[in-house]
């Protein structure tokens, strides 16, 4: 089975804007990304999908290395005002549903996956972290940056778009995979 061909066929069923395949060993993983999470993100230390709950950068690197191949894909959302965070974030749910569906299809096709997505998980109105286990570990996707991955570097390597204008958002998901 050619995994990439199978994945390309299943992606055709979804409104995916762009995608690219890569080798996980070629990912740019940098602890500086984690430092930015810690100093600039309000979700740091409040969610199972964010640091420190996802593990150290080195532990994340070890998880990543268990999956030799990866898929990065993007979806597009239009907004009236990109500075309106409520409007902007409301467009993310459609992207996350596509991510869940693509992940499910990849599993059905005999692949083990590690899925990372955009932003912190927002399935629950209040995360159980740190007092209780995640309520939806089968649906919760840590954010790409939580693992120290430099998304802009990968987007550039794959010759994908990163910016489409002031009223257009690009949401990204990264799915690492291996044969079961």
mmCIF file of C-alpha atoms in Angstrom:
data_model
loop_
_atom_site.group_PDB
_atom_site.id
_atom_site.type_symbol
_atom_site.label_atom_id
_atom_site.label_comp_id
_atom_site.label_asym_id
_atom_site.label_seq_id
_atom_site.Cartn_x
_atom_site.Cartn_y
_atom_site.Cartn_z
ATOM 1 C CA UNK A 1 0.000 0.000 0.000
ATOM 2 C CA UNK A 2 1.324 3.441 -0.920
ATOM 3 C CA UNK A 3 0.282 5.454 2.130
ATOM 4 C CA UNK A 4 0.638 8.808 0.411
ATOM 5 C CA UNK A 5 -1.675 7.829 -2.457
ATOM 6 C CA UNK A 6 -4.278 6.504 -0.027
ATOM 7 C CA UNK A 7 -4.076 9.698 2.033
ATOM 8 C CA UNK A 8 -4.340 11.880 -1.072
ATOM 9 C CA UNK A 9 -7.494 10.008 -2.098
ATOM 10 C CA UNK A 10 -9.103 10.478 1.294
ATOM 11 C CA UNK A 11 -8.114 14.168 1.435
ATOM 12 C CA UNK A 12 -10.033 14.720 -1.813
ATOM 13 C CA UNK A 13 -13.273 14.225 0.144
ATOM 14 C CA UNK A 14 -12.585 17.272 2.341
ATOM 15 C CA UNK A 15 -12.201 21.001 1.734
ATOM 16 C CA UNK A 16 -8.452 20.900 2.281
ATOM 17 C CA UNK A 17 -6.669 23.922 0.809
ATOM 18 C CA UNK A 18 -3.117 22.548 0.586
ATOM 19 C CA UNK A 19 -1.148 19.594 1.887
ATOM 20 C CA UNK A 20 2.314 18.169 1.821
ATOM 21 C CA UNK A 21 4.180 15.079 2.981
ATOM 22 C CA UNK A 22 7.466 15.085 4.871
ATOM 23 C CA UNK A 23 9.809 12.876 6.859
ATOM 24 C CA UNK A 24 9.541 13.475 10.600
ATOM 25 C CA UNK A 25 13.339 13.495 10.902
ATOM 26 C CA UNK A 26 13.307 16.689 8.807
ATOM 27 C CA UNK A 27 11.077 18.637 11.218
ATOM 28 C CA UNK A 28 12.553 21.758 12.767
ATOM 29 C CA UNK A 29 11.987 21.210 16.508
ATOM 30 C CA UNK A 30 13.172 24.067 18.664
ATOM 31 C CA UNK A 31 12.852 24.629 22.402
ATOM 32 C CA UNK A 32 12.438 28.368 21.672
ATOM 33 C CA UNK A 33 8.932 27.618 20.399
ATOM 34 C CA UNK A 34 8.110 26.181 23.818
ATOM 35 C CA UNK A 35 9.513 29.309 25.476
ATOM 36 C CA UNK A 36 7.127 31.392 23.389
ATOM 37 C CA UNK A 37 4.253 29.152 24.536
ATOM 38 C CA UNK A 38 5.254 29.661 28.135
ATOM 39 C CA UNK A 39 5.675 33.420 27.992
ATOM 40 C CA UNK A 40 2.999 34.463 25.482
ATOM 41 C CA UNK A 41 0.136 31.953 25.515
ATOM 42 C CA UNK A 42 -2.620 32.188 28.084
ATOM 43 C CA UNK A 43 -3.325 28.460 27.723
ATOM 44 C CA UNK A 44 0.134 27.399 28.936
ATOM 45 C CA UNK A 45 -0.301 25.162 31.981
ATOM 46 C CA UNK A 46 -4.099 25.049 31.688
ATOM 47 C CA UNK A 47 -4.792 22.245 29.204
ATOM 48 C CA UNK A 48 -3.848 18.641 28.437
ATOM 49 C CA UNK A 49 -3.111 19.789 24.874
ATOM 50 C CA UNK A 50 -0.481 22.327 25.927
ATOM 51 C CA UNK A 51 2.817 22.371 27.740
ATOM 52 C CA UNK A 52 3.804 21.270 30.263
ATOM 53 C CA UNK A 53 1.123 18.523 30.067
ATOM 54 C CA UNK A 54 2.353 17.266 26.674
ATOM 55 C CA UNK A 55 5.825 16.576 28.094
ATOM 56 C CA UNK A 56 9.190 18.211 27.622
ATOM 57 C CA UNK A 57 10.407 19.165 24.161
ATOM 58 C CA UNK A 58 12.735 16.153 24.291
ATOM 59 C CA UNK A 59 9.839 13.815 25.224
ATOM 60 C CA UNK A 60 7.798 15.270 22.371
ATOM 61 C CA UNK A 61 10.730 14.725 19.992
ATOM 62 C CA UNK A 62 10.880 11.068 21.096
ATOM 63 C CA UNK A 63 7.132 10.651 20.373
ATOM 64 C CA UNK A 64 7.568 12.268 16.963
ATOM 65 C CA UNK A 65 10.512 10.021 16.048
ATOM 66 C CA UNK A 66 8.276 6.934 16.402
ATOM 67 C CA UNK A 67 6.397 8.102 13.291
ATOM 68 C CA UNK A 68 8.669 8.290 10.235
ATOM 69 C CA UNK A 69 6.278 10.156 7.928
ATOM 70 C CA UNK A 70 3.989 13.113 8.234
ATOM 71 C CA UNK A 71 1.242 15.072 6.563
ATOM 72 C CA UNK A 72 0.695 18.797 6.987
ATOM 73 C CA UNK A 73 -2.558 20.194 5.643
ATOM 74 C CA UNK A 74 -4.384 23.483 5.761
ATOM 75 C CA UNK A 75 -7.942 24.699 5.469
ATOM 76 C CA UNK A 76 -9.131 28.221 4.731
ATOM 77 C CA UNK A 77 -11.648 30.374 6.576
ATOM 78 C CA UNK A 78 -12.861 33.838 5.665
ATOM 79 C CA UNK A 79 -13.496 36.447 8.365
ATOM 80 C CA UNK A 80 -14.735 40.019 8.300
ATOM 81 C CA UNK A 81 -12.261 41.215 10.899
ATOM 82 C CA UNK A 82 -9.154 39.161 11.631
ATOM 83 C CA UNK A 83 -8.622 41.197 14.820
ATOM 84 C CA UNK A 84 -11.949 39.951 16.210
ATOM 85 C CA UNK A 85 -10.646 36.928 18.147
ATOM 86 C CA UNK A 86 -14.125 35.536 18.781
ATOM 87 C CA UNK A 87 -14.925 35.525 15.065
ATOM 88 C CA UNK A 88 -11.469 34.216 14.188
ATOM 89 C CA UNK A 89 -11.518 31.357 16.701
ATOM 90 C CA UNK A 90 -15.096 30.392 15.770
ATOM 91 C CA UNK A 91 -13.810 29.350 12.325
ATOM 92 C CA UNK A 92 -11.447 26.806 13.863
ATOM 93 C CA UNK A 93 -14.111 24.233 14.709
ATOM 94 C CA UNK A 94 -14.726 23.348 11.044
ATOM 95 C CA UNK A 95 -10.991 22.745 10.624
ATOM 96 C CA UNK A 96 -10.871 20.561 13.732
ATOM 97 C CA UNK A 97 -13.758 18.417 12.462
ATOM 98 C CA UNK A 98 -11.851 17.854 9.215
ATOM 99 C CA UNK A 99 -8.780 16.915 11.251
ATOM 100 C CA UNK A 100 -10.792 14.366 13.253
ATOM 101 C CA UNK A 101 -12.226 12.890 10.050
ATOM 102 C CA UNK A 102 -8.871 12.655 8.262
ATOM 103 C CA UNK A 103 -7.314 11.072 11.349
ATOM 104 C CA UNK A 104 -10.158 8.523 11.554
ATOM 105 C CA UNK A 105 -9.802 7.625 7.864
ATOM 106 C CA UNK A 106 -6.049 7.181 8.195
ATOM 107 C CA UNK A 107 -6.597 4.804 11.112
ATOM 108 C CA UNK A 108 -9.201 2.867 9.087
ATOM 109 C CA UNK A 109 -6.539 2.470 6.403
ATOM 110 C CA UNK A 110 -4.135 0.703 8.760
ATOM 111 C CA UNK A 111 -2.036 3.595 9.989
ATOM 112 C CA UNK A 112 -1.044 4.538 13.511
ATOM 113 C CA UNK A 113 -1.109 8.305 13.883
ATOM 114 C CA UNK A 114 -0.054 11.130 16.143
ATOM 115 C CA UNK A 115 -2.204 14.162 15.408
ATOM 116 C CA UNK A 116 -1.276 17.732 16.258
ATOM 117 C CA UNK A 117 -3.464 20.637 15.340
ATOM 118 C CA UNK A 118 -3.979 24.353 15.491
ATOM 119 C CA UNK A 119 -4.293 26.094 18.810
ATOM 120 C CA UNK A 120 -5.065 24.509 22.131
ATOM 121 C CA UNK A 121 -7.871 21.959 22.447
ATOM 122 C CA UNK A 122 -11.304 23.521 22.968
ATOM 123 C CA UNK A 123 -13.560 20.457 23.153
ATOM 124 C CA UNK A 124 -14.535 21.113 26.772
ATOM 125 C CA UNK A 125 -15.588 24.478 28.125
ATOM 126 C CA UNK A 126 -13.213 23.820 31.031
ATOM 127 C CA UNK A 127 -10.267 21.441 30.751
ATOM 128 C CA UNK A 128 -9.863 18.822 33.479
ATOM 129 C CA UNK A 129 -6.133 19.604 33.657
ATOM 130 C CA UNK A 130 -4.382 19.140 36.021
ATOM 131 C CA UNK A 131 -6.813 17.614 38.521
ATOM 132 C CA UNK A 132 -8.280 14.826 36.371
ATOM 133 C CA UNK A 133 -7.493 12.945 33.155
ATOM 134 C CA UNK A 134 -8.516 14.326 29.774
ATOM 135 C CA UNK A 135 -12.224 13.633 29.156
ATOM 136 C CA UNK A 136 -11.713 13.105 25.400
ATOM 137 C CA UNK A 137 -8.224 11.668 24.812
ATOM 138 C CA UNK A 138 -9.436 10.115 21.536
ATOM 139 C CA UNK A 139 -10.429 13.546 20.157
ATOM 140 C CA UNK A 140 -7.965 15.894 21.859
ATOM 141 C CA UNK A 141 -5.128 17.046 19.634
ATOM 142 C CA UNK A 142 -2.179 18.884 21.145
ATOM 143 C CA UNK A 143 -1.215 22.023 19.324
ATOM 144 C CA UNK A 144 1.629 21.720 16.798
ATOM 145 C CA UNK A 145 3.770 24.284 18.579
ATOM 146 C CA UNK A 146 3.351 22.468 21.906
ATOM 147 C CA UNK A 147 5.821 19.913 20.535
ATOM 148 C CA UNK A 148 8.371 22.570 19.616
ATOM 149 C CA UNK A 149 7.679 22.289 15.882
ATOM 150 C CA UNK A 150 8.428 25.421 13.866
ATOM 151 C CA UNK A 151 5.350 25.449 11.617
ATOM 152 C CA UNK A 152 6.538 28.311 9.400
ATOM 153 C CA UNK A 153 9.714 26.375 8.581
ATOM 154 C CA UNK A 154 7.726 23.291 7.539
ATOM 155 C CA UNK A 155 5.273 25.368 5.498
ATOM 156 C CA UNK A 156 8.210 26.926 3.678
ATOM 157 C CA UNK A 157 9.880 23.534 3.020
ATOM 158 C CA UNK A 158 6.623 22.200 1.581
ATOM 159 C CA UNK A 159 6.068 25.366 -0.511
ATOM 160 C CA UNK A 160 2.662 25.912 1.051
ATOM 161 C CA UNK A 161 0.967 29.243 1.703
ATOM 162 C CA UNK A 162 1.246 30.803 5.146
ATOM 163 C CA UNK A 163 -0.623 34.061 4.561
ATOM 164 C CA UNK A 164 -3.522 34.805 2.212
ATOM 165 C CA UNK A 165 -4.538 38.295 3.254
ATOM 166 C CA UNK A 166 -6.155 40.143 6.107
ATOM 167 C CA UNK A 167 -9.553 38.460 5.893
ATOM 168 C CA UNK A 168 -8.399 34.921 5.217
ATOM 169 C CA UNK A 169 -7.205 32.478 7.850
ATOM 170 C CA UNK A 170 -5.182 29.353 7.300
ATOM 171 C CA UNK A 171 -5.588 26.605 9.887
ATOM 172 C CA UNK A 172 -2.968 23.839 9.944
ATOM 173 C CA UNK A 173 -2.949 20.248 11.184
ATOM 174 C CA UNK A 174 -0.006 17.879 11.259
ATOM 175 C CA UNK A 175 -0.538 14.127 11.301
ATOM 176 C CA UNK A 176 2.460 11.864 11.803
ATOM 177 C CA UNK A 177 1.928 8.277 10.671
ATOM 178 C CA UNK A 178 3.363 4.793 10.376
ATOM 179 C CA UNK A 179 2.115 1.436 9.169
ATOM 180 C CA UNK A 180 0.361 -0.544 11.867
#
